[in-house]
Amino acid sequence: MNVEVIIVLVALVGMLAALIMDKMRPGMILFSVVVLFLCTGILSPKEMLEGFSNKGMITVAMLFLVSEGIRQSGALTQVIKKLLPQEKTSVFKAQIRMLPSIAFISAFLNNTPVVVIFAPMVKRWAESVKMAPTKLLIPLSYATILGGMCTLIGTSTNLVVHGMVLDSGHRGFTMFELGQIGVPITIVGILYLVLASKYLLPDSRPDSAEALDDETRHGAYHKVEVVLGARFPAINRRLANFDFKTKYGATIVEIKRGGNSLTRNLHNERFHEGDTLVLLADDTFMKNWGDSSFFLMVSNGREPEPALGRKKRWLAVALMVFMILGALVGELPSMQNVVPGMKFDMFFFVSIVTVIMALLRIFPARKYTKFISWDILVTIASAFAISRAMQKSGVADAVAEFAISLSHSHGPYLLLAVVFIITNVFTEIMTNNAAAALAFPIGLAISEQLGVNPEPFFVAICVAASCSFSTPIGYQTNLIVQGIGNYKFQDFVKVGLPLNLIALTLSVLLIPQFWPF
């Protein structure tokens, strides 16, 4: 074992520990590891920076802006209004109406804005028809995750793996290619949620803040719920050391964390990412902080008013359809050489749509930087460099040899399952993109040592890195619904672990049928 292998292994173990302890944002942790590889000569400056110019990473950045344009248009609000019946209904009927449509929408839009818009509306509707919101909110998050598996742009993980595949000299994925495995998993996953979540998910856990004095709540102030994001300036600080009321004009009356409701001695509590704060605020709070990047979600219990008129709403939807159809048509063989030197792929069309949306003010062009999750982009760019270091140092080959030696003569099917499980465990305890970065070079090395087609391993990594069902910490949408649904950690385990096993089983059985070894 040479020095480079030892350095990379120690750095990766340290990276995993730091991600689990959540002492810094994932992007900073991964970037720190990349800098270490630069300082030890494992990576050259060019190799370190390649991820920052990767087409997949830039595509993810622009998709954030397109998703923001759709969110601000109010189109998603109109969709959920049509999906939710106005009369009293059953959990089964409500999920049958909601989940397939939500999965379809999530196949083309960033998951987070879909959940940010839908979750408060679903909770408010469920309460109005005397239904437990807890029966709907985790399925809502899972439906967005399932839908994201079905297209190349459905989740940033697919674009990250696609970029790594291209960098390794192999053919990348087409727009709907991953749907061959994503659609069956989504169909079975939604059926499972519809049939089982009613029994596995808890009944409503009422907010402690509901006991507030009616006169106080219905005067000038009313209840607002916010979910703290990574950019909130007081993360890990005590409430006593941060004057929330002066800075935001609202009073904290309850903190919901991990299914627990905290209402007493709040000044001794610390702010944590993913906490849901129940506030007493006036109407100016939504105006000032409704679109703040400090909060993952802000809800005042009312229907959000669309920022754009009806014409721009339809224009925003038309632009998104143009982007999707353009990328689909651009993949056709007849379009490959229409204009020499130009490639009509997703990157081409998302670039055009982003600029048009900015020019037409479908999203505020002057504030475009606040709609991009920079930590995700740094994580993605650093992931490319870490993957390269694992390949250059020989760590990926060593892990692949070890995995193959354990499987003996069981063949690639068992190793496909091993790669899936490793990736899935990583994505449950840290970010999906970091999980893909660690798993990709291992999957590639295993396929090369076995002498088989690497595509099944690439697809398994895409699916496994998205399947964050068993914990609330692996996916941002799970964090959002955990707070407003007042879920406990074990709620995700009870309903999510079987869904992980369903995805694993279907992946091992079906992936080799569409991408033969």
Short mmCIF file of C-alpha atoms in Angstrom, two decimals:
data_model
loop_
_atom_site.label_atom_id
_atom_site.label_comp_id
_atom_site.label_asym_id
_atom_site.label_seq_id
_atom_site.Cartn_x
_atom_site.Cartn_y
_atom_site.Cartn_z
CA MET A 1 0.00 0.00 0.00
CA ASN A 2 1.68 3.22 -1.16
CA VAL A 3 1.61 6.63 0.54
CA GLU A 4 -1.00 8.08 -1.84
CA VAL A 5 -3.47 5.29 -1.05
CA ILE A 6 -3.03 5.88 2.69
CA ILE A 7 -3.51 9.65 2.31
CA VAL A 8 -6.68 9.23 0.24
CA LEU A 9 -8.16 6.60 2.57
CA VAL A 10 -7.48 8.69 5.70
CA ALA A 11 -8.92 11.79 3.98
CA LEU A 12 -12.07 9.92 2.93
CA VAL A 13 -12.61 8.54 6.44
CA GLY A 14 -12.16 12.04 7.84
CA MET A 15 -14.56 13.41 5.23
CA LEU A 16 -17.22 10.86 6.17
CA ALA A 17 -16.82 11.64 9.86
CA ALA A 18 -17.09 15.40 9.22
CA LEU A 19 -20.18 14.95 7.06
CA ILE A 20 -21.87 12.78 9.70
CA MET A 21 -21.04 15.23 12.53
CA ASP A 22 -22.26 18.12 10.34
CA LYS A 23 -19.63 20.55 11.63
CA MET A 24 -19.40 22.37 8.28
CA ARG A 25 -21.44 22.52 5.11
CA PRO A 26 -20.84 19.52 2.77
CA GLY A 27 -19.38 21.72 0.04
CA MET A 28 -16.71 23.11 2.37
CA ILE A 29 -15.88 19.64 3.72
CA LEU A 30 -15.40 18.17 0.24
CA PHE A 31 -13.47 21.22 -0.96
CA SER A 32 -11.12 20.93 2.04
CA VAL A 33 -10.39 17.32 1.09
CA VAL A 34 -9.69 18.38 -2.49
CA VAL A 35 -7.24 21.05 -1.26
CA LEU A 36 -5.47 18.36 0.78
CA PHE A 37 -5.11 16.25 -2.37
CA LEU A 38 -3.70 19.30 -4.16
CA CYS A 39 -1.16 19.97 -1.40
CA THR A 40 0.02 16.34 -1.38
CA GLY A 41 0.44 16.23 -5.17
CA ILE A 42 -2.29 13.63 -5.71
CA LEU A 43 -4.19 16.14 -7.86
CA SER A 44 -2.82 18.80 -10.15
CA PRO A 45 -4.41 22.30 -10.17
CA LYS A 46 -6.03 21.44 -13.52
CA GLU A 47 -7.53 18.21 -12.14
CA MET A 48 -8.72 20.03 -9.02
CA LEU A 49 -10.58 22.66 -11.04
CA GLU A 50 -12.06 20.43 -13.77
CA GLY A 51 -15.28 19.93 -11.82
CA PHE A 52 -15.92 23.67 -11.64
CA SER A 53 -16.08 23.86 -15.43
CA ASN A 54 -18.02 20.64 -15.89
CA LYS A 55 -21.09 20.97 -18.08
CA GLY A 56 -23.23 18.95 -15.67
CA MET A 57 -22.42 21.25 -12.76
CA ILE A 58 -23.27 24.39 -14.76
CA THR A 59 -26.49 22.73 -15.96
CA VAL A 60 -27.51 22.12 -12.33
CA ALA A 61 -26.91 25.82 -11.55
CA MET A 62 -29.16 26.97 -14.39
CA LEU A 63 -31.85 24.43 -13.52
CA PHE A 64 -32.08 26.10 -10.10
CA LEU A 65 -33.02 29.33 -11.90
CA VAL A 66 -35.53 27.65 -14.22
CA SER A 67 -37.17 25.97 -11.20
CA GLU A 68 -37.32 29.35 -9.45
CA GLY A 69 -39.04 30.86 -12.50
CA ILE A 70 -41.68 28.12 -12.43
CA ARG A 71 -42.11 28.57 -8.66
CA GLN A 72 -42.58 32.33 -8.91
CA SER A 73 -45.01 31.94 -11.81
CA GLY A 74 -47.57 30.29 -9.50
CA ALA A 75 -48.06 27.38 -11.92
CA LEU A 76 -47.35 24.78 -9.22
CA THR A 77 -49.91 26.38 -6.89
CA GLN A 78 -52.57 26.00 -9.56
CA VAL A 79 -51.62 22.35 -10.06
CA ILE A 80 -51.99 21.41 -6.40
CA LYS A 81 -55.35 23.21 -6.20
CA LYS A 82 -56.66 20.97 -8.98
CA LEU A 83 -55.25 17.84 -7.36
CA LEU A 84 -56.75 18.31 -3.92
CA PRO A 85 -60.52 17.67 -3.72
CA GLN A 86 -62.55 20.22 -1.80
CA GLU A 87 -64.76 17.68 -0.07
CA LYS A 88 -63.75 15.21 2.65
CA THR A 89 -61.99 12.15 1.29
CA SER A 90 -59.79 9.23 2.36
CA VAL A 91 -56.02 9.06 2.65
CA PHE A 92 -55.99 6.45 -0.13
CA LYS A 93 -57.91 8.66 -2.58
CA ALA A 94 -55.88 11.75 -1.71
CA GLN A 95 -52.58 9.94 -2.31
CA ILE A 96 -53.81 8.41 -5.57
CA ARG A 97 -54.65 11.90 -6.83
CA MET A 98 -51.48 13.57 -5.57
CA LEU A 99 -48.48 11.28 -5.75
CA PRO A 100 -48.32 10.34 -9.48
CA SER A 101 -48.72 13.98 -10.54
CA ILE A 102 -46.13 15.18 -8.03
CA ALA A 103 -43.66 12.53 -9.22
CA PHE A 104 -44.23 13.63 -12.83
CA ILE A 105 -43.60 17.29 -11.98
CA SER A 106 -40.48 16.40 -10.01
CA ALA A 107 -39.03 14.58 -13.01
CA PHE A 108 -38.45 17.98 -14.62
CA LEU A 109 -38.08 20.42 -11.71
CA ASN A 110 -35.80 20.69 -8.71
CA ASN A 111 -37.38 18.73 -5.83
CA THR A 112 -37.02 21.40 -3.16
CA PRO A 113 -39.27 24.13 -4.64
CA VAL A 114 -41.91 21.49 -5.39
CA VAL A 115 -42.01 20.47 -1.73
CA VAL A 116 -41.68 24.06 -0.48
CA ILE A 117 -44.85 25.00 -2.37
CA PHE A 118 -46.84 21.80 -1.98
CA ALA A 119 -46.13 20.88 1.68
CA PRO A 120 -47.84 23.87 3.39
CA MET A 121 -50.80 23.65 1.00
CA VAL A 122 -51.19 19.91 1.57
CA LYS A 123 -51.00 20.38 5.34
CA ARG A 124 -53.56 23.20 5.27
CA TRP A 125 -55.91 21.18 3.03
CA ALA A 126 -55.60 18.04 5.18
CA GLU A 127 -56.50 20.00 8.31
CA SER A 128 -59.50 21.55 6.54
CA VAL A 129 -60.94 18.11 5.69
CA LYS A 130 -60.07 16.62 9.10
CA MET A 131 -57.29 14.39 7.75
CA ALA A 132 -53.93 13.81 9.43
CA PRO A 133 -51.26 15.75 7.46
CA THR A 134 -48.71 13.19 8.67
CA LYS A 135 -50.29 10.65 6.30
CA LEU A 136 -49.42 12.85 3.30
CA LEU A 137 -46.23 14.82 3.90
CA ILE A 138 -43.61 12.03 3.92
CA PRO A 139 -45.28 10.46 0.83
CA LEU A 140 -45.10 13.91 -0.80
CA SER A 141 -41.33 14.08 -0.21
CA TYR A 142 -40.80 10.48 -1.37
CA ALA A 143 -42.85 11.08 -4.54
CA THR A 144 -40.55 13.96 -5.51
CA ILE A 145 -37.50 11.75 -4.93
CA LEU A 146 -38.98 8.92 -6.98
CA GLY A 147 -39.93 11.23 -9.84
CA GLY A 148 -36.43 12.70 -9.89
CA MET A 149 -34.99 9.29 -10.82
CA CYS A 150 -36.89 9.18 -14.09
CA THR A 151 -35.04 11.78 -16.17
CA LEU A 152 -31.53 13.11 -16.58
CA ILE A 153 -32.53 16.47 -15.07
CA GLY A 154 -34.80 15.11 -12.35
CA THR A 155 -32.06 15.36 -9.72
CA SER A 156 -28.60 16.86 -9.62
CA THR A 157 -27.18 13.40 -8.84
CA ASN A 158 -28.10 12.11 -12.29
CA LEU A 159 -26.30 15.03 -13.93
CA VAL A 160 -23.27 14.52 -11.68
CA VAL A 161 -22.97 10.83 -12.55
CA HIS A 162 -23.61 11.69 -16.22
CA GLY A 163 -20.69 14.13 -16.09
CA MET A 164 -18.42 11.53 -14.48
CA VAL A 165 -19.42 8.97 -17.10
CA LEU A 166 -18.45 11.36 -19.89
CA ASP A 167 -15.16 12.24 -18.16
CA SER A 168 -14.31 8.54 -17.95
CA GLY A 169 -14.66 8.23 -21.72
CA HIS A 170 -17.98 6.37 -21.80
CA ARG A 171 -21.32 7.26 -23.33
CA GLY A 172 -23.48 9.47 -21.15
CA PHE A 173 -27.22 9.16 -20.50
CA THR A 174 -29.93 10.52 -22.76
CA MET A 175 -32.81 12.60 -21.39
CA PHE A 176 -35.23 9.76 -20.61
CA GLU A 177 -32.87 6.77 -20.56
CA LEU A 178 -32.86 6.49 -16.77
CA GLY A 179 -36.65 6.29 -16.91
CA GLN A 180 -36.28 2.63 -17.91
CA ILE A 181 -35.46 1.86 -14.29
CA GLY A 182 -36.83 5.04 -12.68
CA VAL A 183 -40.41 4.61 -13.91
CA PRO A 184 -40.85 0.99 -12.64
CA ILE A 185 -39.40 1.95 -9.24
CA THR A 186 -41.65 5.01 -9.11
CA ILE A 187 -44.79 3.02 -9.98
CA VAL A 188 -44.07 0.29 -7.43
CA GLY A 189 -42.92 2.88 -4.87
CA ILE A 190 -46.12 4.91 -5.18
CA LEU A 191 -48.25 1.76 -4.93
CA TYR A 192 -46.37 0.83 -1.77
CA LEU A 193 -46.90 4.31 -0.29
CA VAL A 194 -50.60 4.30 -1.14
CA LEU A 195 -51.14 0.86 0.40
CA ALA A 196 -48.79 0.96 3.40
CA SER A 197 -48.19 4.54 4.53
CA LYS A 198 -51.67 4.81 6.07
CA TYR A 199 -50.65 2.09 8.54
CA LEU A 200 -46.95 2.92 8.97
CA LEU A 201 -47.18 6.69 9.37
CA PRO A 202 -48.41 8.26 12.62
CA ASP A 203 -51.60 10.16 13.21
CA SER A 204 -51.34 13.93 13.56
CA ARG A 205 -49.08 15.35 16.22
CA PRO A 206 -50.67 18.72 17.10
CA ASP A 207 -48.47 21.78 17.48
CA SER A 208 -47.94 22.95 21.03
CA ALA A 209 -48.32 26.46 19.67
CA GLU A 210 -51.99 25.74 19.02
CA ALA A 211 -52.56 26.39 22.71
CA LEU A 212 -51.54 30.05 22.34
CA ASP A 213 -53.99 32.61 23.57
CA ASP A 214 -56.56 33.20 20.82
CA GLU A 215 -56.57 36.93 21.33
CA THR A 216 -52.81 37.08 20.78
CA ARG A 217 -52.85 34.86 17.74
CA HIS A 218 -55.74 36.52 15.95
CA GLY A 219 -54.75 40.12 16.60
CA ALA A 220 -52.12 41.93 14.56
CA TYR A 221 -49.90 38.86 14.78
CA HIS A 222 -50.49 35.41 13.36
CA LYS A 223 -48.67 32.09 13.19
CA VAL A 224 -45.84 31.62 10.67
CA GLU A 225 -43.73 28.49 10.20
CA VAL A 226 -40.16 28.66 8.87
CA VAL A 227 -37.65 25.88 8.23
CA LEU A 228 -34.07 26.96 8.88
CA GLY A 229 -31.64 26.56 6.00
CA ALA A 230 -27.85 26.27 6.02
CA ARG A 231 -27.47 30.01 5.34
CA PHE A 232 -29.35 31.09 8.45
CA PRO A 233 -26.73 33.23 10.26
CA ALA A 234 -27.29 31.80 13.75
CA ILE A 235 -26.90 28.08 13.06
CA ASN A 236 -25.50 26.36 16.20
CA ARG A 237 -25.89 29.55 18.28
CA ARG A 238 -28.11 29.79 21.36
CA LEU A 239 -31.37 31.67 21.04
CA ALA A 240 -30.30 33.78 24.01
CA ASN A 241 -27.29 35.01 22.03
CA PHE A 242 -29.24 35.95 18.89
CA ASP A 243 -31.94 38.63 18.91
CA PHE A 244 -34.36 37.00 16.48
CA LYS A 245 -37.20 39.42 17.22
CA THR A 246 -35.13 42.54 16.46
CA LYS A 247 -33.65 41.09 13.26
CA TYR A 248 -36.80 39.53 11.83
CA GLY A 249 -39.69 41.24 13.61
CA ALA A 250 -41.15 37.96 14.90
CA THR A 251 -41.28 36.05 18.18
CA ILE A 252 -40.32 32.37 18.42
CA VAL A 253 -42.98 30.43 20.33
CA GLU A 254 -42.06 26.86 19.42
CA ILE A 255 -39.22 24.85 17.92
CA LYS A 256 -40.05 21.55 16.21
CA ARG A 257 -37.08 19.22 15.92
CA GLY A 258 -37.05 15.49 15.28
CA GLY A 259 -40.71 15.09 16.13
CA ASN A 260 -40.28 16.89 19.45
CA SER A 261 -42.02 20.16 20.25
CA LEU A 262 -40.01 22.62 22.37
CA THR A 263 -41.87 25.52 23.97
CA ARG A 264 -40.13 26.07 27.31
CA ASN A 265 -36.73 27.54 28.14
CA LEU A 266 -36.17 28.25 24.47
CA HIS A 267 -33.38 30.71 25.24
CA ASN A 268 -31.15 27.75 26.13
CA GLU A 269 -31.77 25.95 22.82
CA ARG A 270 -29.48 26.22 19.81
CA PHE A 271 -30.57 26.80 16.22
CA HIS A 272 -30.01 23.78 13.95
CA GLU A 273 -30.39 23.42 10.20
CA GLY A 274 -33.76 21.83 9.47
CA ASP A 275 -35.41 23.16 12.65
CA THR A 276 -38.97 24.36 12.14
CA LEU A 277 -39.67 27.56 14.05
CA VAL A 278 -43.24 28.53 14.87
CA LEU A 279 -43.36 32.33 15.02
CA LEU A 280 -45.80 35.08 15.90
CA ALA A 281 -45.36 37.67 13.16
CA ASP A 282 -47.30 40.37 11.36
CA ASP A 283 -47.95 40.65 7.62
CA THR A 284 -44.60 42.31 6.93
CA PHE A 285 -42.69 39.11 7.75
CA MET A 286 -43.75 37.30 4.57
CA LYS A 287 -43.02 40.41 2.50
CA ASN A 288 -39.52 40.80 3.92
CA TRP A 289 -38.44 37.21 4.41
CA GLY A 290 -40.72 35.03 2.25
CA ASP A 291 -38.00 34.53 -0.38
CA SER A 292 -35.01 34.66 1.96
CA SER A 293 -32.30 32.07 1.40
CA PHE A 294 -32.00 31.83 5.21
CA PHE A 295 -35.16 29.72 5.28
CA LEU A 296 -35.89 26.57 3.27
CA MET A 297 -39.60 27.22 3.62
CA VAL A 298 -41.83 30.03 4.93
CA SER A 299 -45.57 29.47 5.43
CA ASN A 300 -48.17 31.72 7.02
CA GLY A 301 -51.10 29.33 6.62
CA ARG A 302 -52.48 31.16 3.58
CA GLU A 303 -52.36 30.45 -0.12
CA PRO A 304 -49.33 32.09 -1.72
CA GLU A 305 -50.17 34.78 -4.23
CA PRO A 306 -48.42 34.33 -7.60
CA ALA A 307 -45.76 36.93 -8.27
CA LEU A 308 -46.52 36.90 -12.01
CA GLY A 309 -49.61 37.45 -14.13
CA ARG A 310 -51.43 34.70 -16.00
CA LYS A 311 -49.63 35.35 -19.31
CA LYS A 312 -46.19 35.06 -17.77
CA ARG A 313 -47.30 31.98 -15.85
CA TRP A 314 -48.15 30.19 -19.10
CA LEU A 315 -45.00 31.55 -20.72
CA ALA A 316 -42.88 30.09 -17.91
CA VAL A 317 -44.50 26.68 -18.42
CA ALA A 318 -44.06 26.95 -22.21
CA LEU A 319 -40.36 27.74 -21.79
CA MET A 320 -39.88 24.68 -19.60
CA VAL A 321 -41.67 22.49 -22.16
CA PHE A 322 -39.49 24.02 -24.91
CA MET A 323 -36.38 23.15 -22.87
CA ILE A 324 -37.43 19.53 -22.37
CA LEU A 325 -38.61 18.92 -25.95
CA GLY A 326 -35.58 20.72 -27.36
CA ALA A 327 -33.20 18.49 -25.42
CA LEU A 328 -35.19 15.41 -26.45
CA VAL A 329 -35.18 16.31 -30.16
CA GLY A 330 -31.52 17.31 -29.93
CA GLU A 331 -30.63 13.74 -28.94
CA LEU A 332 -32.00 12.32 -32.19
CA PRO A 333 -29.29 11.02 -34.58
CA SER A 334 -30.60 13.27 -37.36
CA MET A 335 -29.87 16.33 -35.21
CA GLN A 336 -26.33 15.43 -34.24
CA ASN A 337 -24.62 17.11 -37.20
CA VAL A 338 -27.18 19.73 -38.26
CA VAL A 339 -24.83 22.54 -37.22
CA PRO A 340 -21.17 21.45 -37.07
CA GLY A 341 -19.57 22.29 -33.74
CA MET A 342 -22.87 22.68 -31.88
CA LYS A 343 -24.53 20.13 -29.66
CA PHE A 344 -28.26 20.55 -29.02
CA ASP A 345 -28.31 18.97 -25.56
CA MET A 346 -29.85 19.90 -22.21
CA PHE A 347 -27.02 22.33 -21.48
CA PHE A 348 -27.77 24.22 -24.72
CA PHE A 349 -31.50 24.56 -24.09
CA VAL A 350 -31.36 25.27 -20.36
CA SER A 351 -28.89 28.09 -21.11
CA ILE A 352 -31.33 29.65 -23.57
CA VAL A 353 -34.34 29.29 -21.27
CA THR A 354 -32.45 30.74 -18.29
CA VAL A 355 -31.51 33.87 -20.21
CA ILE A 356 -35.05 34.31 -21.61
CA MET A 357 -36.57 33.95 -18.14
CA ALA A 358 -34.15 36.55 -16.80
CA LEU A 359 -34.86 39.01 -19.63
CA LEU A 360 -38.62 38.60 -19.19
CA ARG A 361 -38.29 38.94 -15.40
CA ILE A 362 -39.91 35.59 -14.76
CA PHE A 363 -37.41 35.41 -11.91
CA PRO A 364 -35.72 38.54 -10.50
CA ALA A 365 -32.55 38.78 -12.57
CA ARG A 366 -30.87 41.15 -10.10
CA LYS A 367 -31.25 38.55 -7.35
CA TYR A 368 -30.38 35.47 -9.38
CA THR A 369 -27.50 34.43 -7.09
CA LYS A 370 -29.83 33.87 -4.11
CA PHE A 371 -31.80 31.20 -6.00
CA ILE A 372 -28.74 29.02 -6.63
CA SER A 373 -27.60 26.57 -3.95
CA TRP A 374 -23.88 27.31 -4.08
CA ASP A 375 -23.04 24.64 -1.53
CA ILE A 376 -24.51 21.99 -3.82
CA LEU A 377 -22.45 23.33 -6.74
CA VAL A 378 -19.22 23.32 -4.70
CA THR A 379 -20.08 19.80 -3.52
CA ILE A 380 -20.59 18.66 -7.11
CA ALA A 381 -17.37 20.29 -8.40
CA SER A 382 -15.36 18.85 -5.49
CA ALA A 383 -16.97 15.44 -6.05
CA PHE A 384 -15.40 15.25 -9.51
CA ALA A 385 -11.96 15.95 -8.05
CA ILE A 386 -12.37 13.39 -5.24
CA SER A 387 -13.47 10.78 -7.76
CA ARG A 388 -10.37 11.53 -9.85
CA ALA A 389 -8.12 11.23 -6.76
CA MET A 390 -9.60 7.84 -5.89
CA GLN A 391 -8.85 6.60 -9.39
CA LYS A 392 -5.33 8.09 -9.64
CA SER A 393 -4.19 6.89 -6.23
CA GLY A 394 -5.38 3.32 -6.74
CA VAL A 395 -7.93 3.44 -3.90
CA ALA A 396 -10.80 2.63 -6.26
CA ASP A 397 -8.95 -0.39 -7.67
CA ALA A 398 -8.07 -1.64 -4.17
CA VAL A 399 -11.67 -1.41 -2.97
CA ALA A 400 -12.86 -3.09 -6.17
CA GLU A 401 -10.38 -5.98 -5.69
CA PHE A 402 -11.56 -6.41 -2.10
CA ALA A 403 -15.24 -6.45 -3.14
CA ILE A 404 -14.58 -8.95 -5.94
CA SER A 405 -12.62 -11.22 -3.59
CA LEU A 406 -15.54 -11.30 -1.17
CA SER A 407 -18.03 -12.21 -3.88
CA HIS A 408 -15.85 -15.02 -5.29
CA SER A 409 -17.79 -16.58 -8.17
CA HIS A 410 -21.17 -14.92 -7.59
CA GLY A 411 -20.74 -12.71 -10.65
CA PRO A 412 -21.64 -9.11 -11.40
CA TYR A 413 -25.21 -9.27 -10.03
CA LEU A 414 -23.99 -9.54 -6.43
CA LEU A 415 -21.44 -6.78 -6.98
CA LEU A 416 -24.15 -4.58 -8.49
CA ALA A 417 -26.11 -5.05 -5.26
CA VAL A 418 -22.97 -4.26 -3.21
CA VAL A 419 -22.38 -1.00 -5.13
CA PHE A 420 -26.05 -0.07 -4.68
CA ILE A 421 -25.97 -0.73 -0.92
CA ILE A 422 -22.70 1.17 -0.40
CA THR A 423 -24.03 4.18 -2.32
CA ASN A 424 -27.37 4.06 -0.53
CA VAL A 425 -25.80 3.91 2.94
CA PHE A 426 -23.58 6.88 2.05
CA THR A 427 -26.52 8.93 0.77
CA GLU A 428 -28.54 8.30 3.95
CA ILE A 429 -25.81 9.73 6.19
CA MET A 430 -24.47 12.53 3.97
CA THR A 431 -25.33 14.24 0.69
CA ASN A 432 -26.40 12.36 -2.43
CA ASN A 433 -23.75 14.00 -4.62
CA ALA A 434 -20.95 13.11 -2.20
CA ALA A 435 -22.27 9.54 -2.13
CA ALA A 436 -22.15 9.37 -5.93
CA ALA A 437 -18.60 10.76 -5.93
CA LEU A 438 -17.38 8.02 -3.61
CA ALA A 439 -19.24 5.19 -5.33
CA PHE A 440 -18.55 6.08 -8.97
CA PRO A 441 -14.81 5.21 -9.15
CA ILE A 442 -15.48 2.00 -7.21
CA GLY A 443 -18.22 0.94 -9.63
CA LEU A 444 -16.00 1.80 -12.61
CA ALA A 445 -13.05 -0.15 -11.18
CA ILE A 446 -15.22 -3.20 -10.43
CA SER A 447 -16.55 -3.29 -14.00
CA GLU A 448 -13.05 -2.94 -15.45
CA GLN A 449 -11.62 -5.73 -13.30
CA LEU A 450 -14.55 -7.99 -14.14
CA GLY A 451 -14.30 -7.06 -17.82
CA VAL A 452 -17.99 -6.19 -18.07
CA ASN A 453 -20.01 -3.20 -19.29
CA PRO A 454 -19.81 -0.44 -16.62
CA GLU A 455 -23.21 1.07 -17.50
CA PRO A 456 -25.23 -1.11 -15.05
CA PHE A 457 -23.02 0.14 -12.20
CA PHE A 458 -23.42 3.77 -13.30
CA VAL A 459 -27.20 3.44 -13.34
CA ALA A 460 -27.24 1.68 -9.95
CA ILE A 461 -25.27 4.59 -8.47
CA CYS A 462 -27.78 7.09 -9.89
CA VAL A 463 -30.70 5.24 -8.35
CA ALA A 464 -29.06 4.42 -5.02
CA ALA A 465 -27.79 7.97 -4.47
CA SER A 466 -31.35 9.28 -4.90
CA CYS A 467 -33.06 6.69 -2.69
CA SER A 468 -32.82 8.62 0.57
CA PHE A 469 -35.92 7.26 2.27
CA SER A 470 -34.77 5.85 5.62
CA THR A 471 -33.53 9.05 7.29
CA PRO A 472 -34.61 12.71 7.24
CA ILE A 473 -31.02 13.95 6.91
CA GLY A 474 -30.07 12.57 3.51
CA TYR A 475 -32.39 14.74 1.42
CA GLN A 476 -33.47 18.35 1.90
CA THR A 477 -37.11 17.62 1.11
CA ASN A 478 -37.21 15.11 3.98
CA LEU A 479 -35.91 17.78 6.37
CA ILE A 480 -38.64 20.18 5.26
CA VAL A 481 -41.54 17.77 5.79
CA GLN A 482 -40.06 16.47 9.05
CA GLY A 483 -40.51 19.87 10.63
CA ILE A 484 -43.94 20.84 9.39
CA GLY A 485 -45.26 17.29 9.88
CA ASN A 486 -43.66 16.99 13.32
CA TYR A 487 -42.23 13.58 12.36
CA LYS A 488 -39.80 11.59 14.47
CA PHE A 489 -36.67 9.97 13.03
CA GLN A 490 -38.22 6.50 13.34
CA ASP A 491 -41.17 7.53 11.19
CA PHE A 492 -38.81 7.76 8.23
CA VAL A 493 -37.23 4.41 9.09
CA LYS A 494 -40.58 2.61 9.36
CA VAL A 495 -41.93 3.70 5.98
CA GLY A 496 -38.63 4.39 4.20
CA LEU A 497 -36.56 1.26 4.84
CA PRO A 498 -38.98 -1.06 2.98
CA LEU A 499 -38.94 1.44 0.10
CA ASN A 500 -35.13 1.27 0.04
CA LEU A 501 -35.35 -2.52 -0.17
CA ILE A 502 -37.93 -2.29 -2.99
CA ALA A 503 -35.59 0.00 -4.96
CA LEU A 504 -32.63 -2.33 -4.34
CA THR A 505 -34.52 -5.44 -5.46
CA LEU A 506 -35.96 -3.84 -8.61
CA SER A 507 -32.60 -2.30 -9.52
CA VAL A 508 -30.66 -5.59 -9.30
CA LEU A 509 -33.36 -7.41 -11.29
CA LEU A 510 -34.11 -4.78 -13.97
CA ILE A 511 -30.94 -2.77 -14.59
CA PRO A 512 -29.09 -5.65 -16.32
CA GLN A 513 -32.15 -6.18 -18.56
CA PHE A 514 -31.85 -2.64 -19.99
CA TRP A 515 -28.07 -2.21 -19.64
CA PRO A 516 -26.58 -5.72 -20.08
CA PHE A 517 -23.28 -6.63 -18.47
#
